mmCIF file of C-alpha atoms in Angstrom:
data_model
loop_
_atom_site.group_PDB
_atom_site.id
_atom_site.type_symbol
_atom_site.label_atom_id
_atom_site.label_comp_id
_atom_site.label_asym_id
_atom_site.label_seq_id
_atom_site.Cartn_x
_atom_site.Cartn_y
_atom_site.Cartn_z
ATOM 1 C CA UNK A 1316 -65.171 92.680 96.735
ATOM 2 C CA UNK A 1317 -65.657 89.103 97.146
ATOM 3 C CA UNK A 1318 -63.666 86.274 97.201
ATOM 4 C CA UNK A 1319 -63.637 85.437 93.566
ATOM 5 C CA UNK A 1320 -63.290 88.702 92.393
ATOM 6 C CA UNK A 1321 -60.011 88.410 94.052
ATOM 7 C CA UNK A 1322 -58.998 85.398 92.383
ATOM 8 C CA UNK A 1323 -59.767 86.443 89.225
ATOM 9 C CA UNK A 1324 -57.623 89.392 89.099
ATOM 10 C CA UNK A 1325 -54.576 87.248 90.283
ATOM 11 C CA UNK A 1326 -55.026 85.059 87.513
ATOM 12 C CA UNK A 1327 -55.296 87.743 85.007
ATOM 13 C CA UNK A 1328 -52.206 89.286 86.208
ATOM 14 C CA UNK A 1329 -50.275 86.514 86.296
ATOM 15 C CA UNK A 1330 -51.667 85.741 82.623
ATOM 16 C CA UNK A 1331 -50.789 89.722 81.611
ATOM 17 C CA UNK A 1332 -47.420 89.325 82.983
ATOM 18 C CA UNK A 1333 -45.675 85.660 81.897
ATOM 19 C CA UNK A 1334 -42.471 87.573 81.067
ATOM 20 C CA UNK A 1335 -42.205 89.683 84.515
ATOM 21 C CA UNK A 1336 -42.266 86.123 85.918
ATOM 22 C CA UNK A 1337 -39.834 84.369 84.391
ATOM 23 C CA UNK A 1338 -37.456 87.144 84.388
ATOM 24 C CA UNK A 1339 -38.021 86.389 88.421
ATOM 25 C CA UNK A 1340 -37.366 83.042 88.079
ATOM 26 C CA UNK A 1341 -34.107 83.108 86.216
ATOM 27 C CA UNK A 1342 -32.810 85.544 88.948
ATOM 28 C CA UNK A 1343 -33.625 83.192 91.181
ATOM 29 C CA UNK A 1344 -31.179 80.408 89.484
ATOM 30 C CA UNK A 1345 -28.201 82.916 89.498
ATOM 31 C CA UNK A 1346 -26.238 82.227 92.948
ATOM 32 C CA UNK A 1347 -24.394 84.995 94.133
ATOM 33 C CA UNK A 1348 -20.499 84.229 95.684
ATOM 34 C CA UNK A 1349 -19.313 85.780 98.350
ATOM 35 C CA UNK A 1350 -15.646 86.957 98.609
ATOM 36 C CA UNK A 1351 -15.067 83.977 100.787
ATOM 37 C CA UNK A 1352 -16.122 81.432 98.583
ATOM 38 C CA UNK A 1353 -13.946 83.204 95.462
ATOM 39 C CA UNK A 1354 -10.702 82.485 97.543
ATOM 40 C CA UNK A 1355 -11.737 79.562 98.825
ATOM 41 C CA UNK A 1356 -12.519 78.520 94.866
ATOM 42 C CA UNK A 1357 -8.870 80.063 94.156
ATOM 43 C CA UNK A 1358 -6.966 78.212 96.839
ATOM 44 C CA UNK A 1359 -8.603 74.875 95.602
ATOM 45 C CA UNK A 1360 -6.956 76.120 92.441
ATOM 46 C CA UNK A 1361 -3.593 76.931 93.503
ATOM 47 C CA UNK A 1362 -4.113 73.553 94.933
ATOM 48 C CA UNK A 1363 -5.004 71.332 92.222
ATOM 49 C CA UNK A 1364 -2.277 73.960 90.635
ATOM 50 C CA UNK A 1365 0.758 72.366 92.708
ATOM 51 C CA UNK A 1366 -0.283 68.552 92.568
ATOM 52 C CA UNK A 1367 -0.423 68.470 89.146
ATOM 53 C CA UNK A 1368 3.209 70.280 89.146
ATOM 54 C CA UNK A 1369 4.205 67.609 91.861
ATOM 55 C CA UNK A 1370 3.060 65.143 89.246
ATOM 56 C CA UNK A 1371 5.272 66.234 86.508
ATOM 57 C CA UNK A 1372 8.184 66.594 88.468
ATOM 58 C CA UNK A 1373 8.174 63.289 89.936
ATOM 59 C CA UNK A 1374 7.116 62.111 86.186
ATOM 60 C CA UNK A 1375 10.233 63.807 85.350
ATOM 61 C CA UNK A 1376 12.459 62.716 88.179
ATOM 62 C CA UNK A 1377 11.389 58.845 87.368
ATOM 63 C CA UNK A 1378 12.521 59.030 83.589
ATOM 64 C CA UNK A 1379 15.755 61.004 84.342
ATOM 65 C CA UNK A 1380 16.036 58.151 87.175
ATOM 66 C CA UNK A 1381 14.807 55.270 84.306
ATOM 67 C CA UNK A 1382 16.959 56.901 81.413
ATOM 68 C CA UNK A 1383 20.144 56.525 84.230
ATOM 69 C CA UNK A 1384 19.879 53.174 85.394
ATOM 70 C CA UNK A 1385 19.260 52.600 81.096
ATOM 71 C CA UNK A 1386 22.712 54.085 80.396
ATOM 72 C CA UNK A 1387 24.238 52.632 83.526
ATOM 73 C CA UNK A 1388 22.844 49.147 82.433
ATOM 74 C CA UNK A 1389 24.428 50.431 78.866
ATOM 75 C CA UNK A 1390 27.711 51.278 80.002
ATOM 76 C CA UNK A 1391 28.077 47.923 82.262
ATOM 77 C CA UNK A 1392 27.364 46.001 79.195
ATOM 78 C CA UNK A 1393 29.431 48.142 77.037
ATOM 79 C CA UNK A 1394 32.803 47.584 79.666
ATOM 80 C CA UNK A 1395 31.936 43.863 79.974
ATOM 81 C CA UNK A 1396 31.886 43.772 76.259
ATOM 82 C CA UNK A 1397 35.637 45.989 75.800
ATOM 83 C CA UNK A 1398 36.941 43.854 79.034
ATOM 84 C CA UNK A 1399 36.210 40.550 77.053
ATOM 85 C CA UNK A 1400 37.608 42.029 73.638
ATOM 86 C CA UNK A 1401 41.068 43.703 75.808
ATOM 87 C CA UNK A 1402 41.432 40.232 77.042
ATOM 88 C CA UNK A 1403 40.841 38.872 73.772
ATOM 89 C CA UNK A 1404 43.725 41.385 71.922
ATOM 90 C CA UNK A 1405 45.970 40.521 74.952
ATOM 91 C CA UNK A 1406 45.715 36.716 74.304
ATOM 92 C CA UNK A 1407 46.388 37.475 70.566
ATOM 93 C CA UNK A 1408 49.111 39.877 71.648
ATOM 94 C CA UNK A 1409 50.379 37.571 73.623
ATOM 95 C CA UNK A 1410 50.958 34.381 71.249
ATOM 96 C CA UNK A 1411 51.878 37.372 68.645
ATOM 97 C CA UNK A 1412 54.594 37.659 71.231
ATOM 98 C CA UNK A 1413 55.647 34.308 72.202
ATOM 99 C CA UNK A 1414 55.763 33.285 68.425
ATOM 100 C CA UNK A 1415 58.406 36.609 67.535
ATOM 101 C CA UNK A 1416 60.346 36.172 70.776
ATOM 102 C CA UNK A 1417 60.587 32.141 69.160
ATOM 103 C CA UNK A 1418 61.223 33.580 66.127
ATOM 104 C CA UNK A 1419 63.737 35.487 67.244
ATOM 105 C CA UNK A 1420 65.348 33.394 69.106
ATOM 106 C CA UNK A 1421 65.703 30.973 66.753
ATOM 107 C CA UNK A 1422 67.211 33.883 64.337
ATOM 108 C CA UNK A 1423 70.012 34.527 67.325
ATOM 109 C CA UNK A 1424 70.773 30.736 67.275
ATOM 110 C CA UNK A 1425 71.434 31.041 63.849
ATOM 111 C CA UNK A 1426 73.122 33.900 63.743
ATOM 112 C CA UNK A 1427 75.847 32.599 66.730
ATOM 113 C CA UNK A 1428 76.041 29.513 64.443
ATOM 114 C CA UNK A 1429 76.969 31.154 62.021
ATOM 115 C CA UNK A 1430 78.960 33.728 63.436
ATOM 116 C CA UNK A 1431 80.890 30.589 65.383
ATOM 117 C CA UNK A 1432 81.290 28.857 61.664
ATOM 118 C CA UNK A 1433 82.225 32.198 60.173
ATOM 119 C CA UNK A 1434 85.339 32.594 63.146
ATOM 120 C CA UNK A 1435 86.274 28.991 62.521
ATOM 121 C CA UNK A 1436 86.894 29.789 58.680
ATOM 122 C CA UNK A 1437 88.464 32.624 59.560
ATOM 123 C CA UNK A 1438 90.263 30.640 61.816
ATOM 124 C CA UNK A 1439 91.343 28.584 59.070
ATOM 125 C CA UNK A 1440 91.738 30.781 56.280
ATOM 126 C CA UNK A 1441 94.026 32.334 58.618
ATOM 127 C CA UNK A 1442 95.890 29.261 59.403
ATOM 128 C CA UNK A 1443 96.002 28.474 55.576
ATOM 129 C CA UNK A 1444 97.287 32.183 55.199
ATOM 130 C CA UNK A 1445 99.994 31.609 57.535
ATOM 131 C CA UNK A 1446 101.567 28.365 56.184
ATOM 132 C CA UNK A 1447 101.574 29.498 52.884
ATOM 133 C CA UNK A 1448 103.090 32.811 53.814
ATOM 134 C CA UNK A 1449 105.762 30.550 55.833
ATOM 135 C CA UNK A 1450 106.047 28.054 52.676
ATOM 136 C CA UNK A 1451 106.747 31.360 50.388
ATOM 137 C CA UNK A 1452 109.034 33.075 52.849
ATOM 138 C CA UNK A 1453 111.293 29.632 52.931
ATOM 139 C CA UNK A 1454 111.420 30.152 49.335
ATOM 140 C CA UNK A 1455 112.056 33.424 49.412
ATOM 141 C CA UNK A 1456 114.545 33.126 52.248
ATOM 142 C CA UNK A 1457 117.770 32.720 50.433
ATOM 143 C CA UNK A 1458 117.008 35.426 47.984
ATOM 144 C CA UNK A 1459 117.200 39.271 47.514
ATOM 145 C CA UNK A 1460 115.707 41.777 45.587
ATOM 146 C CA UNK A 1461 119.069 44.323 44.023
ATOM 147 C CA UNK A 1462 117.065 47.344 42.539
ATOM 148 C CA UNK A 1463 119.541 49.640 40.000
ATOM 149 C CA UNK A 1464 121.537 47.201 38.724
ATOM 150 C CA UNK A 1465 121.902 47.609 35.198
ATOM 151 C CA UNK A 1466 123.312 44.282 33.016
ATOM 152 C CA UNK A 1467 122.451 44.109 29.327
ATOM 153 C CA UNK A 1468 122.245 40.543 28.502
ATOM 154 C CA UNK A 1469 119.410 38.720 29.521
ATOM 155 C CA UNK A 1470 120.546 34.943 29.984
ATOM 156 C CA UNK A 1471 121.183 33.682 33.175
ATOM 157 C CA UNK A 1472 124.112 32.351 33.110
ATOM 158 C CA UNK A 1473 125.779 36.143 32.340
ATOM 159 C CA UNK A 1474 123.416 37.457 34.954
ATOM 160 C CA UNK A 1475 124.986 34.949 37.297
ATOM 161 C CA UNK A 1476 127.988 36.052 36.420
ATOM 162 C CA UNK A 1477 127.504 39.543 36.437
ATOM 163 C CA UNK A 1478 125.873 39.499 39.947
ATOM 164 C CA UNK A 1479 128.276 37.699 41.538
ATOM 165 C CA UNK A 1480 131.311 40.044 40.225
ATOM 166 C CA UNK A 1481 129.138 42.976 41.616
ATOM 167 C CA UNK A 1482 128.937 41.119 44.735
ATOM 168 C CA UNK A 1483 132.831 40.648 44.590
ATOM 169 C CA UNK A 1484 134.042 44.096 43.710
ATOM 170 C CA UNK A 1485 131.200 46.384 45.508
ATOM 171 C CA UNK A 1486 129.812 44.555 47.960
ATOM 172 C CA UNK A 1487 132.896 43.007 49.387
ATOM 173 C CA UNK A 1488 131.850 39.962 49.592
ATOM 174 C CA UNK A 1489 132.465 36.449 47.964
ATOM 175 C CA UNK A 1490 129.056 34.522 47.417
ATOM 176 C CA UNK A 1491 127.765 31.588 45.644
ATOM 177 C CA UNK A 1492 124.743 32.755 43.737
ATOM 178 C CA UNK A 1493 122.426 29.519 42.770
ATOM 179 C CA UNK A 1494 119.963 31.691 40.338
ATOM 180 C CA UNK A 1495 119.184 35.386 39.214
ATOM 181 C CA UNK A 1496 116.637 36.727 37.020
ATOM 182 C CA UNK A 1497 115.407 39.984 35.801
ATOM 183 C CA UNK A 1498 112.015 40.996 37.154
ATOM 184 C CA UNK A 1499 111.705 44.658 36.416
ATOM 185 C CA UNK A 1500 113.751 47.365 34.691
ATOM 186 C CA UNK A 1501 117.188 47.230 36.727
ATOM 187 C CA UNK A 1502 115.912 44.988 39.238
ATOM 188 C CA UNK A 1503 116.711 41.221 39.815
ATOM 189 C CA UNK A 1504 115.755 38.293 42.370
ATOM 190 C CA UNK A 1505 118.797 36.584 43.094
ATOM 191 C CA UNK A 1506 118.690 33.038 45.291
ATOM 192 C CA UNK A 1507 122.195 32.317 47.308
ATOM 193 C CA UNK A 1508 123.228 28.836 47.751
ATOM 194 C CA UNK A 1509 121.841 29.043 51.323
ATOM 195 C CA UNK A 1510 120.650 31.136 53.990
ATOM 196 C CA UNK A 1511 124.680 32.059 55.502
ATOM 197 C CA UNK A 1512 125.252 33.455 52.049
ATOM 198 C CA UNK A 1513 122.524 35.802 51.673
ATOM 199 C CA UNK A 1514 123.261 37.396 55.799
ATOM 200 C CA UNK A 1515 126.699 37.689 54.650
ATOM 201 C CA UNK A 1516 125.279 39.735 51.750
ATOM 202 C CA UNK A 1517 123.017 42.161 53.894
ATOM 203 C CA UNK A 1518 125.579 42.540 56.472
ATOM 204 C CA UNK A 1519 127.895 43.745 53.727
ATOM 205 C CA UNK A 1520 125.222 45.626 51.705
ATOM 206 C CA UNK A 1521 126.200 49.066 53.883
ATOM 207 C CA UNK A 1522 129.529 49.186 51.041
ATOM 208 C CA UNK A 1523 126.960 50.572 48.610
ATOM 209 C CA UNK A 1524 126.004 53.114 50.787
ATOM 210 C CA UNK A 1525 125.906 56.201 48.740
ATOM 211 C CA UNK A 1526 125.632 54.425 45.490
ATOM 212 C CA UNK A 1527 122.043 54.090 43.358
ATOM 213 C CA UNK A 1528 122.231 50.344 43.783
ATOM 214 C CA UNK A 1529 120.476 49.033 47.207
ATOM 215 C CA UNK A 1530 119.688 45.566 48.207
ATOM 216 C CA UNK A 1531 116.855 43.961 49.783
ATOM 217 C CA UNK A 1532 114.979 40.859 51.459
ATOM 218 C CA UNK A 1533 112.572 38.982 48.574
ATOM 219 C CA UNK A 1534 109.647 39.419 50.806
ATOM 220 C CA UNK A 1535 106.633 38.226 50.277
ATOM 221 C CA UNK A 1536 102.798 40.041 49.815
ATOM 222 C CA UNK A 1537 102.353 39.560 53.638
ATOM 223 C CA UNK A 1538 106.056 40.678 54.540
ATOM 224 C CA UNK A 1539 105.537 43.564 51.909
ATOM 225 C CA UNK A 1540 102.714 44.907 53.536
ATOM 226 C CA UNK A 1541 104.187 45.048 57.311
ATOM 227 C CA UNK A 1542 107.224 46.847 55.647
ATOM 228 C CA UNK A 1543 105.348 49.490 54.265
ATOM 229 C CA UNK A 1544 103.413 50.062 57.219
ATOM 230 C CA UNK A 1545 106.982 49.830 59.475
ATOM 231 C CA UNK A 1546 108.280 52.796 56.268
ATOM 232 C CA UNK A 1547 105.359 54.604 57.088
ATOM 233 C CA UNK A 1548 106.317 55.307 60.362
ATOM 234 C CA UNK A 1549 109.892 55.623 60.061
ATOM 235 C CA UNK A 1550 108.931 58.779 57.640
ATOM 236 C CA UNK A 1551 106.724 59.949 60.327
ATOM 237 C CA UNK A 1552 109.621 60.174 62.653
ATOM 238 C CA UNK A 1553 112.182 61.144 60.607
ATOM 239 C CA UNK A 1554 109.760 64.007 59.970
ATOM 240 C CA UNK A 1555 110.277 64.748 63.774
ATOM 241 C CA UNK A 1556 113.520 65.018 63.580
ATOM 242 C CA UNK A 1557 114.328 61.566 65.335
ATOM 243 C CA UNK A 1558 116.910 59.456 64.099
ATOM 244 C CA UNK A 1559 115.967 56.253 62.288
ATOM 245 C CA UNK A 1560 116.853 53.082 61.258
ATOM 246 C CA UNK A 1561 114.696 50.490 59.612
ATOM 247 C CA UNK A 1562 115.198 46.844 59.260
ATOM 248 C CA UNK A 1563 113.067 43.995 58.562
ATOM 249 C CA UNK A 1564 109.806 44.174 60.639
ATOM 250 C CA UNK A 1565 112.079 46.219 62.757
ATOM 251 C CA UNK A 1566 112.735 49.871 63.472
ATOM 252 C CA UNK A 1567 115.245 52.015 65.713
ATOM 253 C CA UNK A 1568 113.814 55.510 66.419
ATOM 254 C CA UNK A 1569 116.865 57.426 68.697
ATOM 255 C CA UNK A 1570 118.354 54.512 70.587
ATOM 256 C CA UNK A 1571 114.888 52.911 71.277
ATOM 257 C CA UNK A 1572 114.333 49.427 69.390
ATOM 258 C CA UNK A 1573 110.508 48.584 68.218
ATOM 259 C CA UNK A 1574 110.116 45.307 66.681
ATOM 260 C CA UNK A 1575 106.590 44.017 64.529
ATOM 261 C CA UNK A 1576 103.859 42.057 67.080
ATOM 262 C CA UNK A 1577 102.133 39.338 64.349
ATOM 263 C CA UNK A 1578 99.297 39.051 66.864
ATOM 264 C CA UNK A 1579 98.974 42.589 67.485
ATOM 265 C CA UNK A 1580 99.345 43.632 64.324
ATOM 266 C CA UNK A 1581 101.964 46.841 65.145
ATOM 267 C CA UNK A 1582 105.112 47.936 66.304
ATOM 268 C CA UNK A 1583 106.077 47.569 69.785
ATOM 269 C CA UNK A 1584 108.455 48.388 72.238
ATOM 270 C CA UNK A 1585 111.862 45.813 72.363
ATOM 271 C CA UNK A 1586 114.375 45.849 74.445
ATOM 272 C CA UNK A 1587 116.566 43.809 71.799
ATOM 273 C CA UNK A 1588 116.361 42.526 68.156
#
């Protein structure tokens, strides 16, 4: 066969067959891997794999470390802001203070003022108490109080009279009565010319012991009061069993003598009247 016979059958076959041959050439674009390049293709993977995780974690680590040095910034701005306002409510606190403790100071100033003007009244009220309770008891100094007596008329004249008969016959004693008046149901202030006439009266008054007809200082509201309080105790100790005798501002409780303190206010222990 000659040369161009040959020829022509190649072409013909290569016309017959277009499919066969691409089929060829498409196997030839397929590359086949070898088990070496797969894990070489899988440790470029795991690779790629642990940078990218590297990534986010320092991604993450620089906004935790942003989102700190945000609330740091935040809380350094927040304790210069409560510093300033502290120091702020201290200064008001402060003059708050400094105004009340003024305040109250000048409130104690006042208050000593007038707790120094209220002892100086009292002071003088006092006083003023006293020497009108001395001015009453030198009017009342010649004068008694007889309780029970019982005279009808009621001019003084007959109660002179009557009195000083009384005086005469019960009391045992001669007096010069000056005045006597009825102040009560069977009781009458009677004045004595002076003051040696009405001690010769009480010194003689113990002749009526006994009788329902007793005889007593005119005291006053002041010299009233102390005698109650001095009656008082004499019950008390009678109560005991002690042995009493009262007197004016005065008592005698078994032998021992107490006599009224003004400034104290009470009894006390005296070793005479």
């Amino acid at each position: 066969m000659s040369s161009k016979g040959t020829e022509r059958k190649k072409r013909d076959r290569e016309v017959e067959s277009p499919k066969e041959n691409e089929q060829v050439f498409q196997r030839s674009k397929i590359t086949v891997r070898s088990p070496l390049q797969s894990r070489e293709k899988e440790n470029q993977e795991d690779i790629e794999m642990e940078e990218v995780k590297k990534m986010i974690s320092e991604l993450a680590t620089q906004i935790r470390d942003d989102i700190r040095d945000s609330n740091k910034q935040l809380l350094n701005e927040w304790n210069t802001q409560l510093k300033e306002e502290l120091k702020t409510i201290r200064e008001e606190l402060k003059q708050t203070r400094d105004q009340l403790q003024g305040q109250n100071q000048e409130i104690r100033d006042k208050y000593e003022e007038w707790k120094r003007a209220k002892e100086e009244m009292g002071k003088r009220v006092g006083e003023v108490e006293s020497q009108l309770d001395r001015m009453e008891r030198e009017k009342r100094r010649n004068k008694v109080v007889m309780m029970g007596l019982d005279i009808e008329t009621g001019e003084q004249k007959q109660i002179i009279g009557k009195v000083t008969k009384f005086l005469e016959e019960k009391v045992k004693v001669e007096s010069k009565v000056k005045s006597a008046y009825k102040i009560a149901e069977k009781v009458y202030v009677v004045e004595f010319e002076n003051r040696e006439e009405k001690i010769n009266v009480m010194k003689s008054k113990k002749n009526l012991k006994g009788s329902s007809i007793y005889i007593n200082d005119d005291l006053t509201k002041t010299e009233r009061k102390i005698q109650n309080k001095i009656k008082e105790e004499a019950t008390k100790e009678r109560n005991k069993g002690k042995v009493v005798r009262m007197g004016y501002k005065k008592l005698t409780v078994d032998g021992r003598n107490f006599k009224w303190n003004e400034e104290e206010g009470r009894l006390k222990k005296a070793e005479n009247f």
